[in-house]
Coordinates of C-alpha atoms in Angstrom, one line a residue:
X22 CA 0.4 25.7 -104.5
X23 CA 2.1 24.8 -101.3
X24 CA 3.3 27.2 -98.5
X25 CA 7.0 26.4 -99.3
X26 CA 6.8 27.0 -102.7
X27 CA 4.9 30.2 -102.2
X28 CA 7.6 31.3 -99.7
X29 CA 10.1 30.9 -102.0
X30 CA 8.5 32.9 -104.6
X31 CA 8.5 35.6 -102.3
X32 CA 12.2 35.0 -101.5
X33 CA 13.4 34.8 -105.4
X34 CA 11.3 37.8 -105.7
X35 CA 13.2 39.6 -103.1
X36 CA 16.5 38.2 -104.8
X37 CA 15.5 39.1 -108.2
X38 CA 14.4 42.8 -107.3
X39 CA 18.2 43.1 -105.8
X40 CA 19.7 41.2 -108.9
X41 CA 17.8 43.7 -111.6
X42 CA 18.8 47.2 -109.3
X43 CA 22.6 46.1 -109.1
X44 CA 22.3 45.5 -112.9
X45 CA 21.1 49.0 -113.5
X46 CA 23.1 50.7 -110.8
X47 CA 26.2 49.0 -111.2
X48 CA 26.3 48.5 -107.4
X49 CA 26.1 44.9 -105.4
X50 CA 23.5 44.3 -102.9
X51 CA 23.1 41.9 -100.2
X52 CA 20.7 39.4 -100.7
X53 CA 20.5 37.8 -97.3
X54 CA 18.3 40.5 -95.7
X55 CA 14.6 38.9 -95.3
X56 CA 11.3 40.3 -94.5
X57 CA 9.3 38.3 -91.9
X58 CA 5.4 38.3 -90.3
X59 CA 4.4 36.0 -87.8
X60 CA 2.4 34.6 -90.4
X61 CA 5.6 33.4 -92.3
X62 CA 7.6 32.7 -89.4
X63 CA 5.1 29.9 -88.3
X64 CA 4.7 28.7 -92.0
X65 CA 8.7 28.2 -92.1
X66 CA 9.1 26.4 -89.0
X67 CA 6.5 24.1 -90.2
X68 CA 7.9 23.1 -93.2
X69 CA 11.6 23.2 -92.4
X70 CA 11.9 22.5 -88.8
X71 CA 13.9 19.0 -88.2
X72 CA 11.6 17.7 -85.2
X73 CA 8.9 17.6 -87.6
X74 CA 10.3 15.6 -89.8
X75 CA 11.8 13.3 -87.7
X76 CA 8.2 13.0 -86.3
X77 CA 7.0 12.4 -90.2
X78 CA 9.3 9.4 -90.5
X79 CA 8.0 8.0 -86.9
X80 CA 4.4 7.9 -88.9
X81 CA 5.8 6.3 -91.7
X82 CA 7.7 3.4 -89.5
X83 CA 3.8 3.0 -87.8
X84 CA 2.6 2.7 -91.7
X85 CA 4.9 0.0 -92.2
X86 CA 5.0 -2.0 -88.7
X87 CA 1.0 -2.0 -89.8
X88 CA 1.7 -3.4 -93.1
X89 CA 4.0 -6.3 -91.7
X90 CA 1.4 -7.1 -89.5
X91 CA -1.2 -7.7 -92.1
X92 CA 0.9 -9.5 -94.4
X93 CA 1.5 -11.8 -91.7
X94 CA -1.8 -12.8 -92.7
X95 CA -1.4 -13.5 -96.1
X96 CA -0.5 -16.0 -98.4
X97 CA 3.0 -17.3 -98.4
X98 CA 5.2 -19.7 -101.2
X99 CA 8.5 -21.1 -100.4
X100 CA 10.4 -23.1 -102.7
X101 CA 13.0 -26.2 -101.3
X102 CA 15.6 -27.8 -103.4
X103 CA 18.2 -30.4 -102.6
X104 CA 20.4 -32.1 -104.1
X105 CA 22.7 -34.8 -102.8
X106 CA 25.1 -38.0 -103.8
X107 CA 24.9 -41.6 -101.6
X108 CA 27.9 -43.9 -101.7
X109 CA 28.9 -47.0 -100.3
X110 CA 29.8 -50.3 -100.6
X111 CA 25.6 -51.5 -101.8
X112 CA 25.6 -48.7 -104.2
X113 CA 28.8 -49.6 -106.0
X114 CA 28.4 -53.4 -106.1
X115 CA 24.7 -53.0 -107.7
X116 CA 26.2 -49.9 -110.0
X117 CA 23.3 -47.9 -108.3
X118 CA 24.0 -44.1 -109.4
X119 CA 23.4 -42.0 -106.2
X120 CA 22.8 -38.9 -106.8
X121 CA 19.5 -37.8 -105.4
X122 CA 17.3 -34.5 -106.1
X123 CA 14.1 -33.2 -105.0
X124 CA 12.2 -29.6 -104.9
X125 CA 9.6 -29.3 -102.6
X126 CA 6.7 -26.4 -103.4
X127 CA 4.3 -25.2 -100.6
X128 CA 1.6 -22.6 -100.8
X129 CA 0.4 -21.4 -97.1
X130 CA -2.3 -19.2 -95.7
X131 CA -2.9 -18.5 -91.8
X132 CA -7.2 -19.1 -91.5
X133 CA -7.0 -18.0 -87.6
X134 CA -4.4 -16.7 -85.7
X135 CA -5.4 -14.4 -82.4
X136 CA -1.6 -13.2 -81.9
X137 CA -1.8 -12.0 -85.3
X138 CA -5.1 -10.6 -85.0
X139 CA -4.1 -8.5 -81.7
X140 CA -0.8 -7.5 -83.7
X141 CA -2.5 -6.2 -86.0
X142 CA -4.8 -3.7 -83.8
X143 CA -1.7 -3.0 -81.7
X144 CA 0.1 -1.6 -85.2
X145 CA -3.2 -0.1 -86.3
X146 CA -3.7 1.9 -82.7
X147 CA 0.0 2.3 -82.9
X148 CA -0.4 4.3 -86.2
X149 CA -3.1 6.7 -85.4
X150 CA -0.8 7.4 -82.0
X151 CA 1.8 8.5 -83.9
X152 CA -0.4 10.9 -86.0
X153 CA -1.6 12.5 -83.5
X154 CA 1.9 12.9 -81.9
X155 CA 3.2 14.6 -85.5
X156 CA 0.2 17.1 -84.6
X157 CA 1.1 17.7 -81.5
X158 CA 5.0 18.3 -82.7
X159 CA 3.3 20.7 -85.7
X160 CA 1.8 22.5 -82.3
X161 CA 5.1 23.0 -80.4
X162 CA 6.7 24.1 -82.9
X163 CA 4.6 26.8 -84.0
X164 CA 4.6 27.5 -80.1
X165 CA 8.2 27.5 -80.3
X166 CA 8.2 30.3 -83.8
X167 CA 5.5 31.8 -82.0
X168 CA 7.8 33.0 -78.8
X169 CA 11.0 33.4 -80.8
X170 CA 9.3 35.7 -82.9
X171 CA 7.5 37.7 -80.2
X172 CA 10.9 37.6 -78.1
X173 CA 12.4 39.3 -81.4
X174 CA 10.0 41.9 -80.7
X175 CA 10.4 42.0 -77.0
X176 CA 14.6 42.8 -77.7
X177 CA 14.0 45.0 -79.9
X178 CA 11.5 46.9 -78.0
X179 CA 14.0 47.1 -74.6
X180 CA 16.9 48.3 -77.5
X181 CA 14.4 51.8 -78.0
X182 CA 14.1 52.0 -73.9
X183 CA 17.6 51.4 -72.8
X184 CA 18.3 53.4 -76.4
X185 CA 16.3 56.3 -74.7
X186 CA 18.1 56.2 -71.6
X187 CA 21.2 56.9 -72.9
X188 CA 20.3 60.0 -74.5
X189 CA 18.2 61.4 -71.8
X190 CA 21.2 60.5 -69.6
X191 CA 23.5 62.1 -72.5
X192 CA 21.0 65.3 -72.4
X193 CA 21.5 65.7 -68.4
X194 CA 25.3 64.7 -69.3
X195 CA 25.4 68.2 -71.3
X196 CA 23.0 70.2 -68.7
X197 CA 25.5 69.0 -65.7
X198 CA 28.7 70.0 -67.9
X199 CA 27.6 73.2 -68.5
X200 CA 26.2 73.9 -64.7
X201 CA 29.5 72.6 -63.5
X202 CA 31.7 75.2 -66.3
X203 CA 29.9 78.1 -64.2
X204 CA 30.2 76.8 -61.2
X205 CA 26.4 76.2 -60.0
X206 CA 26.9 72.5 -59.4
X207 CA 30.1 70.0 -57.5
X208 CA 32.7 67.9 -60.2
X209 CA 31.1 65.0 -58.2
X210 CA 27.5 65.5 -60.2
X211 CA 29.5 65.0 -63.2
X212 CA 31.3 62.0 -62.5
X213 CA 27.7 60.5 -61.0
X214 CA 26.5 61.9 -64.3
X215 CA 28.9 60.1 -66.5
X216 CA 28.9 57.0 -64.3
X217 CA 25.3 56.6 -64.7
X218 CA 25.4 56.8 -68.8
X219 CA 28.5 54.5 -69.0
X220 CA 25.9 51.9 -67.4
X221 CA 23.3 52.7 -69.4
X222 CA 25.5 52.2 -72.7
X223 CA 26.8 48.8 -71.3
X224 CA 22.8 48.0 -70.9
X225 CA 22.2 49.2 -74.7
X226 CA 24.8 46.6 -75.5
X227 CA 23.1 43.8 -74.0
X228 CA 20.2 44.3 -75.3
X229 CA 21.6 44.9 -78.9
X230 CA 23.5 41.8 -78.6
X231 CA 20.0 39.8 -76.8
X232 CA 18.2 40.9 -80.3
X233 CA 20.8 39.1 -82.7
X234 CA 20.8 36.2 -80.7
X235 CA 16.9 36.1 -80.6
X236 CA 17.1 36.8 -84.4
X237 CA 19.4 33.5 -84.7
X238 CA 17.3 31.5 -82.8
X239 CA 14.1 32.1 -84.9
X240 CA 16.4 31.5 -88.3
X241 CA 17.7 28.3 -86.8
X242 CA 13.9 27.2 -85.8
X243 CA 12.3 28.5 -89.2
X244 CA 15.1 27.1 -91.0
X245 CA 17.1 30.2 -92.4
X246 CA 21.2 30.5 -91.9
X247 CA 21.8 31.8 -88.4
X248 CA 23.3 34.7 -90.2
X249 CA 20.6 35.8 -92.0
X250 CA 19.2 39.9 -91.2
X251 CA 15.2 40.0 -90.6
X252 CA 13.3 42.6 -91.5
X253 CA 10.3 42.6 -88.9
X254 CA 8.0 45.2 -89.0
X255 CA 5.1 44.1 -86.3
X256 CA 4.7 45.4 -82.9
X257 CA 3.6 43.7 -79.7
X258 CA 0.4 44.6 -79.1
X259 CA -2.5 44.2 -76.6
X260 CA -6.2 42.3 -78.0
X261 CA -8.7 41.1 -75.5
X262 CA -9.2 37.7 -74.8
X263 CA -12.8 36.6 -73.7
X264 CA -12.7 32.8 -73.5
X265 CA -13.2 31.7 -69.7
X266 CA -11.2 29.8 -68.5
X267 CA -13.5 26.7 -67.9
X268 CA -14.1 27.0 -72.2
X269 CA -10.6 27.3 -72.7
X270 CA -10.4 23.1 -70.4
X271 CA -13.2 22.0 -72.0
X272 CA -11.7 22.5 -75.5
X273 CA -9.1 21.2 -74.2
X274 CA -9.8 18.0 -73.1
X275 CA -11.7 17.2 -76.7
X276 CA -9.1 18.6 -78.5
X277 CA -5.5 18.0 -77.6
X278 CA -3.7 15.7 -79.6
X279 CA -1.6 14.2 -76.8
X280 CA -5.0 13.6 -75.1
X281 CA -6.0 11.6 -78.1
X282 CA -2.6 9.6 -78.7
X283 CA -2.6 8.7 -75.0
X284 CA -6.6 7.3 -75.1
X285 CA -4.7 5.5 -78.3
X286 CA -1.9 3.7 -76.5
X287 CA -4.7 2.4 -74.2
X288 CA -5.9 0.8 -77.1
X289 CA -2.5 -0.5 -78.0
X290 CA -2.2 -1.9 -74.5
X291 CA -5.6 -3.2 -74.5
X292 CA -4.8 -5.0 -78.1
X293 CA -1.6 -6.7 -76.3
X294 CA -3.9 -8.1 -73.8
X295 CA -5.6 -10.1 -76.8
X296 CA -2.2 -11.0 -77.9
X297 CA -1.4 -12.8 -74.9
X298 CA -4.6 -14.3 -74.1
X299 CA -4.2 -16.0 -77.8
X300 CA -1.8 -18.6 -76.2
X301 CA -5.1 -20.1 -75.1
X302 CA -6.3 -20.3 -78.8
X303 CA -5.8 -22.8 -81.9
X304 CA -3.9 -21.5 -84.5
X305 CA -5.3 -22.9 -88.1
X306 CA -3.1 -22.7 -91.5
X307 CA -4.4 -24.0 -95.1
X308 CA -1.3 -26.0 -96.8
X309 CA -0.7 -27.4 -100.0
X310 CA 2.2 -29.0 -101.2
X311 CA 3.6 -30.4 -104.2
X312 CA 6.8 -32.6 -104.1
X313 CA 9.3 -34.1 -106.9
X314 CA 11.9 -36.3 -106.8
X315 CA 14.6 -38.7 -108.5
X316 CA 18.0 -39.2 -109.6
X317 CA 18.0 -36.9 -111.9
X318 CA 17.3 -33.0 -112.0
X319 CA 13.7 -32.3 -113.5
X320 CA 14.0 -35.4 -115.6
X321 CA 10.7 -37.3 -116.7
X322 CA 11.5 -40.5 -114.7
X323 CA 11.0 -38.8 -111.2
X324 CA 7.9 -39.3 -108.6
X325 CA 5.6 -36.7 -108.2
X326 CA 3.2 -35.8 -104.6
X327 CA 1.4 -33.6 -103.8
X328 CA -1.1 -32.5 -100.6
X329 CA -3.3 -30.2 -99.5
X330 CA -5.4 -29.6 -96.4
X331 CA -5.7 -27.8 -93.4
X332 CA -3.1 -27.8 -90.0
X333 CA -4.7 -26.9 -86.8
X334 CA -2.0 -26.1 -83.3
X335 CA -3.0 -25.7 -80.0
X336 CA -0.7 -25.4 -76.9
X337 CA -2.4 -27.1 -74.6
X338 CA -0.1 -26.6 -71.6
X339 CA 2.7 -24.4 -71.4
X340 CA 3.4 -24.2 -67.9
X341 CA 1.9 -21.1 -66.9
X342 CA 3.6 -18.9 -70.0
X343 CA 0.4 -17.3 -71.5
X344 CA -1.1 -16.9 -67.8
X345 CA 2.2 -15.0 -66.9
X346 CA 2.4 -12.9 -70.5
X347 CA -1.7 -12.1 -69.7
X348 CA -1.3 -10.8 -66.1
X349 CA 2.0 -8.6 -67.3
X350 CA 0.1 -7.3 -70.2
X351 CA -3.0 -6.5 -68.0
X352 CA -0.4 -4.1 -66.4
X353 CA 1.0 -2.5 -68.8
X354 CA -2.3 -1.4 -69.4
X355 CA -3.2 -0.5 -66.8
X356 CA 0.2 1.6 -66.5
X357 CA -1.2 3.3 -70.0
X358 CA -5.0 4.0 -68.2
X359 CA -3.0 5.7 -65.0
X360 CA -0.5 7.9 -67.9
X361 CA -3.9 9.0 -69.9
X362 CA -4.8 9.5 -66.3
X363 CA -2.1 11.8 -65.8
X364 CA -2.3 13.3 -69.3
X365 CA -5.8 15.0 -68.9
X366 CA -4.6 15.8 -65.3
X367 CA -1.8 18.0 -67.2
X368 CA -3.9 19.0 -70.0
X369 CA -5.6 20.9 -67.0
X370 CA -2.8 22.1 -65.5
X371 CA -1.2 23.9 -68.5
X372 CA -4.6 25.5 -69.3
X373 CA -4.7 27.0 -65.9
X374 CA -1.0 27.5 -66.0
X375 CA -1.5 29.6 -69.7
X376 CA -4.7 31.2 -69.0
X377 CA -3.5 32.6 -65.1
X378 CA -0.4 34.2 -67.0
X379 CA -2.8 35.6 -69.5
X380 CA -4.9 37.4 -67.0
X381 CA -1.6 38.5 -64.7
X382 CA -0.1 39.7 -67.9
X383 CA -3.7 41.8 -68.9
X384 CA -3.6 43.8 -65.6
X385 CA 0.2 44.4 -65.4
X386 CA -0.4 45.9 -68.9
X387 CA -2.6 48.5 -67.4
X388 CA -0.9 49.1 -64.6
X389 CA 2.7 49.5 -66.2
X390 CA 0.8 51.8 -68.9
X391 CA 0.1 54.3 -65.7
X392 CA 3.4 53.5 -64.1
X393 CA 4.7 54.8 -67.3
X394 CA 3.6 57.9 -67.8
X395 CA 4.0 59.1 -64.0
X396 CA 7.4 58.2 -64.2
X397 CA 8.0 60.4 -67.4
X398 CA 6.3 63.1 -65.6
X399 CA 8.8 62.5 -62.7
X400 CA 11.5 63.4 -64.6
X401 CA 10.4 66.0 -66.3
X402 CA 10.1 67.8 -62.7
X403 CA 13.2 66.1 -61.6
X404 CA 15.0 67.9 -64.4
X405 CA 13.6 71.1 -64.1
X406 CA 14.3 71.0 -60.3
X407 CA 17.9 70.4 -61.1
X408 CA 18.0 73.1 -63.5
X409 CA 16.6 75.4 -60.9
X410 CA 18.9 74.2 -58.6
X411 CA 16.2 72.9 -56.1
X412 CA 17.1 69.8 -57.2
X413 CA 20.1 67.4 -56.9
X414 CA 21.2 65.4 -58.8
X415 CA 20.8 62.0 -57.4
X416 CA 17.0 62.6 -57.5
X417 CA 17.5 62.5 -61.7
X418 CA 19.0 59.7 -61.9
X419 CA 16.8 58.0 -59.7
X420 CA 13.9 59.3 -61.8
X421 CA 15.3 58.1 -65.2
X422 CA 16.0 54.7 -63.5
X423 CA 12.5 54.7 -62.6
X424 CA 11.3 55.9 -65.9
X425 CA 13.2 53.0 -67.6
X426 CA 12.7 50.3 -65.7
X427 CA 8.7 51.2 -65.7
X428 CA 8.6 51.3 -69.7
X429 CA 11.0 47.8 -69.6
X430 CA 8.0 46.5 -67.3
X431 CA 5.3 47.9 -69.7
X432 CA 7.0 45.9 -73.1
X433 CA 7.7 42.9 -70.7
X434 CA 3.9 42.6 -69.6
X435 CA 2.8 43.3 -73.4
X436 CA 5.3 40.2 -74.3
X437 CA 4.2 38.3 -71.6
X438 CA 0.1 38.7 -72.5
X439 CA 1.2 37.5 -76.2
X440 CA 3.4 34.7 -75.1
X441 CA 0.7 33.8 -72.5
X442 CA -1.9 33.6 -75.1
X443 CA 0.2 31.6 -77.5
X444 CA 0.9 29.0 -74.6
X445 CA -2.7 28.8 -74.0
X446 CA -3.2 27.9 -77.5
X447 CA -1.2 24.7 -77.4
X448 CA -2.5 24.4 -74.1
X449 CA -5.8 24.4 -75.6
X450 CA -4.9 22.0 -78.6
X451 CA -5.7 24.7 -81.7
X452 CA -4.9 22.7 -84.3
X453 CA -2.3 23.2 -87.1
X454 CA -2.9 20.7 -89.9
X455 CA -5.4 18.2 -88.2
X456 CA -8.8 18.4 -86.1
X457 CA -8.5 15.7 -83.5
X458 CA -11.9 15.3 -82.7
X459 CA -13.1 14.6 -86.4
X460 CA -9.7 12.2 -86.8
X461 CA -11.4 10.2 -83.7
X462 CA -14.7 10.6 -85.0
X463 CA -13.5 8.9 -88.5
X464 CA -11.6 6.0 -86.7
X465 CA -14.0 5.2 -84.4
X466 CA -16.3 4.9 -87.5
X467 CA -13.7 2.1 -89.0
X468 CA -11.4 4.4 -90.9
X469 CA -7.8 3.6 -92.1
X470 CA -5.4 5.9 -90.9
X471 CA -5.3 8.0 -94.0
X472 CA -8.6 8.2 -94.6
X473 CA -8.6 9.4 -91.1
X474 CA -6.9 12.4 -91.9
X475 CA -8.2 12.8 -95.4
X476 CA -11.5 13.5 -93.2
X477 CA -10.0 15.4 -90.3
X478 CA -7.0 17.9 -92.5
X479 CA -8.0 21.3 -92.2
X480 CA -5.5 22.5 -95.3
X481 CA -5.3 21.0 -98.7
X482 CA -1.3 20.8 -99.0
X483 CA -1.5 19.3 -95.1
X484 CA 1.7 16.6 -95.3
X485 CA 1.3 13.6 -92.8
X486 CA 3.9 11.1 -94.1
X487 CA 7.8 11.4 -94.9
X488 CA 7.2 10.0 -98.1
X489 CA 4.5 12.9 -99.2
X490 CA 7.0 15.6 -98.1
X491 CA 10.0 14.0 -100.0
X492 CA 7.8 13.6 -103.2
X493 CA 6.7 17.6 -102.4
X494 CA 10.0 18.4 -102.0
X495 CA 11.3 17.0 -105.2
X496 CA 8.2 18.6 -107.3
X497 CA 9.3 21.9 -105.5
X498 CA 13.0 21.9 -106.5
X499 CA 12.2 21.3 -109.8
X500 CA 9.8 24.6 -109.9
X501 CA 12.6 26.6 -107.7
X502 CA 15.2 25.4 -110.6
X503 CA 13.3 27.0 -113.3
X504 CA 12.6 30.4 -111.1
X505 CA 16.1 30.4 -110.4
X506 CA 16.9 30.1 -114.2
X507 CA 14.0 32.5 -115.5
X508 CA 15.2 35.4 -113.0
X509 CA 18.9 34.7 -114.2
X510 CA 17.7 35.4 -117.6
X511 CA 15.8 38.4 -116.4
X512 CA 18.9 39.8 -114.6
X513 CA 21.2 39.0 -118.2
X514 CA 18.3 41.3 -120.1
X515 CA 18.5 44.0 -118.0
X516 CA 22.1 44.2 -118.0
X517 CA 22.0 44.0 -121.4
X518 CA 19.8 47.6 -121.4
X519 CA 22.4 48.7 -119.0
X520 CA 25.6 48.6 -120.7
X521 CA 23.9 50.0 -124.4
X522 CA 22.9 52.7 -121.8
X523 CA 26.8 53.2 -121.1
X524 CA 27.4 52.7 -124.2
X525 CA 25.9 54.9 -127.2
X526 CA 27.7 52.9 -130.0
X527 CA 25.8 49.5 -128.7
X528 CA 22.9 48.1 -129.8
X529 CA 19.8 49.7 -128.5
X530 CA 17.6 47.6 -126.1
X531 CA 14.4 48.4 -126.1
X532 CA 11.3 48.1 -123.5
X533 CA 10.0 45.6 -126.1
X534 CA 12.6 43.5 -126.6
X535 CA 13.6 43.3 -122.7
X536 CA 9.5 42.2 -122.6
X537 CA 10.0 39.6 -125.3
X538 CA 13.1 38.2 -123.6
X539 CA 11.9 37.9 -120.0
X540 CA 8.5 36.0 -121.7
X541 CA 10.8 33.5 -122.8

């Protein structure tokens, strides 16, 4: 069973549960609420996201640029006909009838062809390129679900601190109203006071209004209506990493699938040098040909031919062409050695970049921890103070501006640490569907493409072509049509038992029969 399919289980599930209570209850419930993991999130954007798909049908134009390059190769029949009347003053005077036909048959097959043969590796390199770019896609994008979920969590975690601001600031609100009825404290404490919380309520409403349009975001990357209400139940947390950093390049450099499609296009580049350097070469075709002809169409009185043999073509001077095509195909490859260069170069960098934020994330995490609970102790004592009239109360406010922005620095480092690690993961090349270094391994070894990736998948239901996903996506409609129509007939049972409930004069439903009717 497929991830999509058991998604949407889940999902008609959900929908079913809501359609059987509003039958009992008589009350209509919103179906467009859905509970998420990370775990789900990631699966969704994999299997709905557009940029994956529009990286599916790149593989399947390689697939087919490689099959018109090896049918270049192959066999070939064309079929001539003509048919045509002469006149004149000879054919008249002798009574000649002009009208002349003839169909010419020929059967063709290239024996040698080197611009064919380098072709044909370019479209074969060109192929395994583009799988390894769809796996490199798969790993952005679950980078991308990745951060949009944990930034869900990150807004939601700032609502509960700017959320506790305001009613602390509410509770000194109350404590400066009442000091100020008796006369202990100055009208100007209150209006500092009430200043203060109107801030901190226009902060809550950022935030509130930052969390729907994170929640948006991840629906639009995992595929759901931008509308649609999440039900998220993690929390960020803190888990030690204890890769070093010189593991974390190493891996790297193996495993990153835009490492590998660059070390392809070199390939590619290096089959166009062969291409051009075949203007120096023969080409060699076997022909045979069969010829008829006469006055009349296919009639026995006609003259028959045939041939068969071999052609051989060789340029022998074409003023320089092939030298010119060979020096500018020697650098464009060289252009692709400098960008696989540059690739590894990066590779590095966003290791270093990812694993640097890591650690600087780690150690603001304890730090902010500390900072956090000092500064709730600080306004504990600033509060009291004020009470006692020791205090003023400036030195509150400042305290609860301390205390907040402390616990927003605490939830910012714990976001940062998981964002960090998830950016060194891509960095790092984890795969998602495919292991680069066994897809090499298998190609290097004289594998096609797909049985490339039949050797290098790391999950059964792993979709690589266009094709495979529309024929999956057909199979899958057809299974969601008959949940759909099962859970229709489950809701029409139950209320069924719910209206002879109403209804003492109905027929009774019984447990049995609502059993019998749900198994068909």
């Amino acid at each position: 069973m497929n991830k999509k399919n058991r998604f949407y289980k889940k999902l008609t599930a959900l929908i079913a549960t809501g359609l059987l209570t509003a039958a009992v209850s008589g009350t209509a419930l919103a179906a467009d609420t859905v509970q998420l993991d990370l775990h789900d999130s990631v699966q969704m954007a994999l299997e709905n996201n557009r940029t994956i798909r529009q990286a599916l049908t790149d593989v399947d134009t390689a697939k087919w640029t490689l099959s018109k390059a090896r049918r270049t190769m192959g066999p070939t029949l064309s079929w001539n006909t003509t048919a045509y009347r002469i006149g004149g003053d000879t054919y008249e005077k002798q009574m000649i009838d002009g009208g002349q036909f003839s169909n010419n048959l020929q059967l063709g097959m290239p024996l040698y062809n080197g611009s064919v043969k380098g072709q044909i590796k370019q479209a074969r390199y060109g192929l395994n390129a583009q799988d390894l770019a769809l796996e490199e896609t798969k790993q952005a994008i679950r980078l991308q679900a990745t951060s949009d979920y944990y930034n869900i969590l990150q807004c939601r975690n700032l609502i509960d601190v700017d959320q506790e601001s305001v009613n602390t600031l509410q509770e000194h609100l109350d404590n400066v109203n009442a000091q100020y009825r008796v006369g202990t404290v100055a009208k100007s404490d209150v209006l500092a006071s009430q200043v203060q919380l109107a801030n901190a309520q226009q902060a809550l409403v950022t935030a509130q209004n930052n969390y729907d349009i994170a929640v948006s975001t991840l629906n639009n990357v995992i595929g759901l209506p931008t509308d649609t209400v999440l039900d998220i139940r993690d929390q960020l947390k803190y888990t030690k990493y204890d890769l070093t950093q010189d593991d974390c390049t190493n891996y790297a450099l193996d495993n990153r699938a835009d490492g590998a499609a660059a070390r392809y296009a070199v390939k590619m580049a290096e089959a166009a040098v062969e291409t051009a350097k075949a203007g120096y070469q023969p080409t060699v075709n076997a022909v045979a040909t069969k010829a008829i002809a006469g006055d009349k169409e296919f009639n026995k009185d006609h003259t028959e031919t045939w041939t068969a043999g071999v052609n051989a073509s060789w340029n022998v001077f074409d003023n320089g062409l092939t030298q010119a095509s060979i020096k500018s195909a020697n650098m464009a490859l060289a252009k692709a050695q400098e960008e696989a260069a540059q690739t590894d170069d990066q590779i590095r960098l966003d290791v270093r970049t990812a694993y640097l934020g890591l650690q600087a994330a780690e150690k603001n995490i304890q730090t902010t921890s500390v900072a956090v609970t000092r500064a709730e102790e600080d306004y504990k004592i600033a509060q009291v103070r004020y009470s006692a009239g020791v205090g003023t109360n400036l030195d509150v406010m400042d305290a609860n501006e301390k205390l907040t922005t402390a616990r927003t620095n605490y939830y910012t480092a714990l976001y940062n640490y998981n964002t960090s690690k998830a950016s060194l993961d891509k960095a790092m090349g984890i795969p998602v569907d495919l292991d680069v270094v066994k897809y090499t391994e298998a190609e290097q070894a004289g594998a096609t493409a797909p049985k490339a990736r039949e050797a290098a998948k790391l999950k059964d239901d792993a979709v690589f072509e266009m094709e495979q996903l529309q024929k999956l996506e057909q199979a899958n409609a057809a299974a969601e049509a008959a949940t759909v129509q099962d859970t229709d007939q489950a809701a029409q049972t139950v209320q069924k038992s719910a209206d002879a409930a109403e209804n003492p004069s109905a027929a009774t439903v019984t447990s049995e029969a609502v059993a019998s009717d749900m198994a068909h």
